[in-house]
Amino acid sequence: MRRRIGVERIVLCFFVYLFVISADGADLKNLNLWPMPKSVTYGLGTLYLSNDFELNTKGSKFIDASGILKDAFLRSIDVVRATHVIEANTSKIDASLVLKGIHIVVFSPSDELQHGIDESYKLHIPAQGNPLYAHLQAQTVYGALHGLQTFSQLCHFNIKSRGIMVHQVPWTIVDQPRFSYRGLLIDTSRHYQPLPVIKKVIDSMTYAKLNVLHWHIVDSQSFPLEIPSYPKLWNGAYSMSERYTIADAVEIVSYAKKRGINVLAEIDVPGHAQSWGVGYPYLWPSADCKEPLDVSNEFTFKLIDGILSDFSKIFKYKFIHLGGDEVNTSCWQSTPHVQKCIFVLRAQKIALSHGYDIINWEETFNNFGSKLSRKTVVHNWLGSGVAQRVVKAGLRCIVSNQDKWYLDHLDALWQDFYTNEPLTNITDPKQQALVLGGEVCAWAEHIDASDIEQTIWPRAAAAAERLWTSYEKLAKDPEQVRGRLSYFRCLLNQRGVAAAPLDGLGRAAPEEPGSCYVQ
């Protein structure tokens, strides 16, 4: 019996080796990684992923007390194995063809997640070794998380062997992001998004290496978040069940941090705040004039101070978003007791007192310009040319121009998302450095839990490559990446993300029966 098993083992190894070498030729025409890394080399070999694939952190300075790295490792392996039932038994395959594990070395002992941290990594998967390990190095644990995401895209279920295989070894990938801010806005005021839905969005962001969840928490329509300092504010929620407790908010921030994603909280003041007055009616200028906020009332600023004080205990990202867009001042003009007041500048001082840098929508720059705090980041959304003027004035900028990067604009196609360049007409390197990055926005007038994923994906992925991949690696014609983006969209589907087809308008259904890869 032993001799027979040994012969089967040798024959199986020989067969797999021959099969892979003959099959890899076609695969070499397409490098199905998204977003494209900065530097990639690869070979012709193939390895099995061990049934007992393991994590080795010997030599790492990161002790992983909170389990960030271990949990990310387990998620990356689980997401690879989840696509099919694994039937291959790698213990019967020659050890020289089996990738036993991944050796990860993180050079920084810190798990602090903040804007501008080092997110680079180096990944090497050798073709030979005894034992055979992939090797991943990163300055921070969050760079290692990106490396694990890339590694997961190199692992594929093989229908003939019924196991997970890594083709085109040896791989050497050196990678880092082009921009430090790569964001996605979700809006929980227009429609409440349940906690599991938000978590699933966060998970999907990691697949495309987005790193900021911009949480537009409240707006005119509803105020769903608990504020301990002013407990009547969430009286403005749609219902008792459509609310987020402080513990919910803490959980969202913690869940995101473990995946390398910062949470940017926004209160959009003074213009988008009618719901605030449900609990505190004296925030309204009058019974017939319910927004913008009453800026003549000292209570308005006291309340904002209380909100930001509570936020500072939850949201540890260095930035806070204070909105400032679409302020219709006709209400103030028709209400005699409301005096002229530069609300934005005073709100900024309150935020600064709580240790935040401020992000404001671009109207604040258009209206106040040089009066804004030098710690202001201007968030462009209305149109082109704004970023150019902002950085020329010496302020930082985030790009989200609505004609290209608004996901709720269903007529904005994935090609538009891919070609939208944050540094358009900005040639001075010092001014380029003031563009922190960009963000795609999913405003939720027509988005709830039933359609949020297909509204976001795959168009957000097109922008994600623009924000991650070095400029010289980006395709000049988006059609050159259609096949690779289609592959990534199908990968999202395989991972349980309801990404829509590439063809058609945003979140469109498939036009006809057919393969995922051609829709």
Coordinates of N, CA, C and O in Angstrom, one line a residue, residues 292-357:
P292 N -30.4 77.5 6.7 CA -29.3 77.1 7.5 C -29.5 77.3 9.0 O -30.5 77.9 9.4
L293 N -28.6 76.8 9.8 CA -28.6 77.0 11.2 C -28.7 78.5 11.6 O -28.2 79.3 10.8
D294 N -29.3 78.7 12.7 CA -29.3 80.1 13.2 C -27.9 80.5 13.8 O -27.5 80.1 14.9
V295 N -27.2 81.3 12.9 CA -25.8 81.6 13.3 C -25.7 82.8 14.2 O -24.7 83.2 14.7
S296 N -26.9 83.4 14.6 CA -26.9 84.5 15.5 C -27.1 84.0 17.0 O -27.0 84.7 17.9
N297 N -27.3 82.7 17.1 CA -27.6 82.1 18.4 C -26.3 81.4 18.9 O -25.8 80.5 18.3
E298 N -25.9 81.8 20.1 CA -24.7 81.3 20.7 C -24.8 79.8 20.9 O -23.8 79.0 20.9
F299 N -26.0 79.3 21.2 CA -26.3 77.9 21.4 C -25.8 77.1 20.2 O -25.4 75.9 20.4
T300 N -26.0 77.6 19.0 CA -25.5 76.9 17.8 C -24.1 76.5 17.9 O -23.7 75.4 17.6
F301 N -23.2 77.4 18.3 CA -21.8 77.2 18.4 C -21.5 76.3 19.6 O -20.5 75.5 19.6
K302 N -22.2 76.5 20.7 CA -22.0 75.6 21.9 C -22.3 74.2 21.5 O -21.6 73.2 21.9
L303 N -23.4 74.0 20.7 CA -23.8 72.6 20.3 C -22.7 72.0 19.4 O -22.3 70.8 19.5
I304 N -22.2 72.8 18.4 CA -21.2 72.3 17.5 C -19.9 71.9 18.3 O -19.3 70.9 18.1
D305 N -19.6 72.7 19.3 CA -18.5 72.4 20.2 C -18.7 71.1 20.9 O -17.8 70.2 21.0
G306 N -19.9 70.8 21.4 CA -20.2 69.6 22.0 C -20.1 68.4 21.1 O -19.6 67.3 21.5
I307 N -20.6 68.5 19.9 CA -20.6 67.4 18.9 C -19.1 67.1 18.6 O -18.7 65.9 18.7
L308 N -18.3 68.1 18.4 CA -16.9 67.8 18.0 C -16.1 67.3 19.3 O -15.2 66.5 19.1
S309 N -16.5 67.7 20.4 CA -15.9 67.1 21.7 C -16.2 65.6 21.7 O -15.3 64.8 22.0
D310 N -17.4 65.2 21.5 CA -17.8 63.8 21.4 C -17.1 63.1 20.3 O -16.6 62.0 20.5
F311 N -17.0 63.7 19.1 CA -16.3 63.1 18.0 C -14.9 62.8 18.3 O -14.3 61.8 17.9
S312 N -14.2 63.7 19.0 CA -12.8 63.6 19.3 C -12.5 62.3 20.1 O -11.4 61.8 20.1
K313 N -13.5 61.8 20.8 CA -13.3 60.5 21.6 C -13.5 59.3 20.7 O -13.2 58.2 21.1
I314 N -14.1 59.5 19.5 CA -14.4 58.4 18.6 C -13.6 58.3 17.4 O -13.0 57.3 17.0
F315 N -13.6 59.5 16.7 CA -13.0 59.6 15.4 C -11.5 60.1 15.5 O -11.4 61.3 15.7
K316 N -10.6 59.3 15.3 CA -9.2 59.6 15.6 C -8.4 60.1 14.4 O -7.2 60.4 14.5
Y317 N -9.1 60.1 13.2 CA -8.4 60.6 12.0 C -8.1 62.1 12.2 O -8.9 62.8 12.9
K318 N -7.0 62.5 11.6 CA -6.6 63.9 11.9 C -7.6 65.0 11.3 O -7.5 66.1 11.7
F319 N -8.4 64.5 10.4 CA -9.3 65.5 9.7 C -10.7 65.3 10.2 O -11.2 64.2 10.5
I320 N -11.4 66.4 10.2 CA -12.9 66.4 10.4 C -13.5 67.2 9.2 O -12.9 68.2 8.7
H321 N -14.6 66.7 8.7 CA -15.2 67.4 7.6 C -16.4 68.3 8.1 O -17.3 67.7 8.7
L322 N -16.3 69.6 7.8 CA -17.4 70.5 8.3 C -18.3 70.9 7.2 O -19.1 71.9 7.5
G323 N -18.3 70.3 6.1 CA -19.2 70.7 5.0 C -19.0 72.1 4.5 O -18.0 72.5 4.1
G324 N -20.1 72.9 4.6 CA -20.1 74.3 4.2 C -20.6 74.5 2.8 O -20.4 75.6 2.3
D325 N -21.2 73.5 2.1 CA -21.6 73.7 0.8 C -23.1 74.1 0.7 O -23.9 73.9 1.7
E326 N -23.5 74.6 -0.4 CA -24.9 74.8 -0.7 C -25.7 75.6 0.4 O -26.8 75.1 0.8
V327 N -25.1 76.6 0.9 CA -25.8 77.4 1.9 C -26.7 78.5 1.3 O -26.2 79.4 0.7
N328 N -28.0 78.3 1.5 CA -29.0 79.2 0.9 C -29.2 80.3 2.0 O -29.9 80.1 2.9
T329 N -28.6 81.5 1.8 CA -28.7 82.5 2.8 C -30.0 83.3 2.7 O -30.2 84.2 3.5
S330 N -30.9 83.0 1.8 CA -32.2 83.8 1.7 C -33.0 83.6 3.0 O -33.7 84.6 3.4
C331 N -32.8 82.5 3.7 CA -33.5 82.3 5.0 C -33.0 83.3 6.0 O -33.8 83.9 6.7
W332 N -31.7 83.5 6.1 CA -31.1 84.4 7.0 C -31.6 85.8 6.7 O -31.9 86.6 7.6
Q333 N -31.6 86.2 5.4 CA -32.0 87.5 5.0 C -33.4 87.9 5.3 O -33.8 89.0 5.6
S334 N -34.3 86.8 5.3 CA -35.7 87.1 5.6 C -36.0 86.9 7.1 O -37.2 87.1 7.5
T335 N -35.0 86.7 7.9 CA -35.2 86.6 9.4 C -34.4 87.7 10.1 O -33.2 87.6 10.2
P336 N -35.1 88.7 10.5 CA -34.4 89.9 11.0 C -33.4 89.7 12.1 O -32.3 90.4 12.1
H337 N -33.6 88.8 13.0 CA -32.6 88.7 14.1 C -31.3 88.0 13.8 O -30.4 88.1 14.5
V338 N -31.3 87.4 12.6 CA -30.0 86.7 12.2 C -29.1 87.8 11.6 O -29.3 88.4 10.6
Q339 N -28.0 88.1 12.3 CA -27.0 89.0 11.9 C -26.0 88.4 11.0 O -25.8 87.2 11.0
K340 N -25.3 89.2 10.3 CA -24.2 88.7 9.4 C -23.1 88.1 10.3 O -22.6 88.7 11.2
C341 N -22.7 86.9 10.0 CA -21.7 86.2 10.8 C -20.9 85.3 9.9 O -21.5 84.6 9.1
I342 N -19.6 85.3 10.0 CA -18.8 84.4 9.3 C -18.8 83.1 10.0 O -17.8 82.8 10.7
F343 N -19.8 82.3 9.7 CA -20.0 81.0 10.5 C -18.8 80.1 10.2 O -18.3 79.4 11.2
V344 N -18.4 79.9 9.0 CA -17.4 78.9 8.6 C -16.1 79.1 9.4 O -15.5 78.2 10.0
L345 N -15.7 80.4 9.5 CA -14.4 80.6 10.2 C -14.5 80.3 11.7 O -13.6 79.8 12.3
R346 N -15.7 80.6 12.3 CA -15.8 80.3 13.7 C -15.9 78.8 14.0 O -15.4 78.3 14.9
A347 N -16.6 78.1 13.1 CA -16.7 76.6 13.2 C -15.3 76.0 13.0 O -15.0 75.0 13.7
Q348 N -14.5 76.6 12.1 CA -13.2 76.0 12.0 C -12.4 76.2 13.3 O -11.6 75.2 13.7
K349 N -12.5 77.3 14.0 CA -11.7 77.5 15.2 C -12.2 76.5 16.3 O -11.3 76.0 17.0
I350 N -13.4 76.1 16.3 CA -13.9 75.1 17.2 C -13.3 73.8 16.9 O -12.8 73.1 17.8
A351 N -13.2 73.4 15.6 CA -12.6 72.1 15.2 C -11.1 72.1 15.6 O -10.6 71.1 16.0
L352 N -10.5 73.2 15.3 CA -9.0 73.3 15.6 C -8.8 73.1 17.1 O -7.8 72.5 17.5
S353 N -9.7 73.6 17.9 CA -9.5 73.5 19.4 C -9.6 72.1 19.8 O -9.2 71.7 20.9
H354 N -10.2 71.2 19.0 CA -10.3 69.8 19.4 C -9.2 69.0 18.7 O -9.3 67.7 18.7
G355 N -8.3 69.6 18.1 CA -7.1 69.0 17.5 C -7.3 68.5 16.1 O -6.4 67.8 15.6
Y356 N -8.3 68.9 15.4 CA -8.6 68.5 14.0 C -8.0 69.5 13.0 O -8.0 70.7 13.2
D357 N -7.5 68.9 11.9 CA -7.4 69.7 10.6 C -8.8 69.7 10.0 O -9.6 68.7 10.2

